[in-house]
Amino acid sequence: PPELDANSTEISNYELITDTEQRLIKRGYPNKKGRKKNVRKLNKKPAHKYQKYGKQLTTNLTLARPRCAELNRLCILLER
């Protein structure tokens, strides 16, 4: 099976990454202590802090779609 080259700084196949959580923590994402000693886990609890933004975005979706190509592509994908 293909393996991720540890010496390479460029990643060509993201499916080969096995330590995604630890990579995100090293980049500064919010984390907390895990059950095992010296193992940090991503903090996934504060998702509610974006609820207000999500409601505002859905209210103004017709204005936001023409301004953001990525949002428009997501909406098209969800509408299928």
Tab-separated table of C-alpha atoms in Angstrom:
chain	number	residue	atom	x	y	z
A	1	PRO	CA	0.000	0.000	0.000
A	2	PRO	CA	1.149	3.577	-0.615
A	3	GLU	CA	2.680	5.441	2.304
A	4	LEU	CA	3.114	9.095	3.228
A	5	ASP	CA	6.722	10.259	2.890
A	6	ALA	CA	7.720	11.674	6.299
A	7	ASN	CA	10.533	13.755	4.765
A	8	SER	CA	8.329	15.482	2.206
A	9	THR	CA	6.790	18.863	3.032
A	10	GLU	CA	4.290	18.608	0.188
A	11	ILE	CA	1.327	16.270	0.517
A	12	SER	CA	0.035	14.870	-2.753
A	13	ASN	CA	-2.480	12.330	-1.405
A	14	TYR	CA	-4.476	13.468	1.614
A	15	GLU	CA	-6.016	10.000	2.053
A	16	LEU	CA	-2.653	8.755	3.374
A	17	ILE	CA	-2.580	11.107	6.381
A	18	THR	CA	-3.208	9.130	9.564
A	19	ASP	CA	-2.442	11.754	12.223
A	20	THR	CA	-4.851	14.489	11.119
A	21	GLU	CA	-5.958	15.389	14.640
A	22	GLN	CA	-2.403	15.856	15.933
A	23	ARG	CA	-1.477	17.926	12.864
A	24	LEU	CA	-4.411	20.280	13.499
A	25	ILE	CA	-3.444	20.623	17.170
A	26	LYS	CA	0.131	21.508	16.168
A	27	ARG	CA	-1.304	24.231	13.925
A	28	GLY	CA	-3.092	25.796	16.900
A	29	TYR	CA	-6.628	24.411	16.779
A	30	PRO	CA	-8.441	24.316	20.168
A	31	ASN	CA	-7.663	21.137	22.068
A	32	LYS	CA	-8.097	19.433	25.413
A	33	LYS	CA	-6.477	16.640	27.394
A	34	GLY	CA	-7.357	13.158	26.230
A	35	ARG	CA	-7.947	10.096	28.397
A	36	LYS	CA	-4.408	8.864	27.782
A	37	LYS	CA	-1.525	10.817	29.283
A	38	ASN	CA	0.290	13.220	26.961
A	39	VAL	CA	-2.334	12.845	24.223
A	40	ARG	CA	-4.274	15.955	23.224
A	41	LYS	CA	-7.650	15.753	21.466
A	42	LEU	CA	-9.407	18.373	19.359
A	43	ASN	CA	-11.983	20.363	21.294
A	44	LYS	CA	-15.160	19.900	19.260
A	45	LYS	CA	-17.581	21.316	21.835
A	46	PRO	CA	-17.607	25.040	20.962
A	47	ALA	CA	-19.496	24.439	17.702
A	48	HIS	CA	-22.463	26.364	19.114
A	49	LYS	CA	-20.524	29.620	18.942
A	50	TYR	CA	-21.113	29.684	15.171
A	51	GLN	CA	-24.894	29.212	15.406
A	52	LYS	CA	-25.572	32.952	15.282
A	53	TYR	CA	-23.344	33.288	12.210
A	54	GLY	CA	-25.090	30.324	10.566
A	55	LYS	CA	-28.529	31.841	11.135
A	56	GLN	CA	-27.349	35.179	9.727
A	57	LEU	CA	-25.852	33.438	6.695
A	58	THR	CA	-29.019	31.452	5.940
A	59	THR	CA	-31.106	34.607	6.286
A	60	ASN	CA	-28.892	36.368	3.724
A	61	LEU	CA	-28.139	33.340	1.543
A	62	THR	CA	-29.454	34.981	-1.631
A	63	LEU	CA	-27.014	37.863	-1.090
A	64	ALA	CA	-24.068	35.672	-0.065
A	65	ARG	CA	-24.223	33.152	-2.929
A	66	PRO	CA	-23.296	35.573	-5.731
A	67	ARG	CA	-20.448	37.006	-3.630
A	68	CYS	CA	-18.866	33.673	-2.663
A	69	ALA	CA	-18.167	31.136	-5.392
A	70	GLU	CA	-17.392	28.377	-2.878
A	71	LEU	CA	-20.714	28.894	-1.067
A	72	ASN	CA	-22.530	28.851	-4.394
A	73	ARG	CA	-20.864	25.531	-5.345
A	74	LEU	CA	-21.844	24.072	-1.965
A	75	CYS	CA	-25.459	25.170	-2.419
A	76	ILE	CA	-25.577	23.657	-5.915
A	77	LEU	CA	-24.186	20.394	-4.534
A	78	LEU	CA	-26.778	20.326	-1.731
A	79	GLU	CA	-29.639	21.114	-4.119
A	80	ARG	CA	-28.969	18.000	-6.220
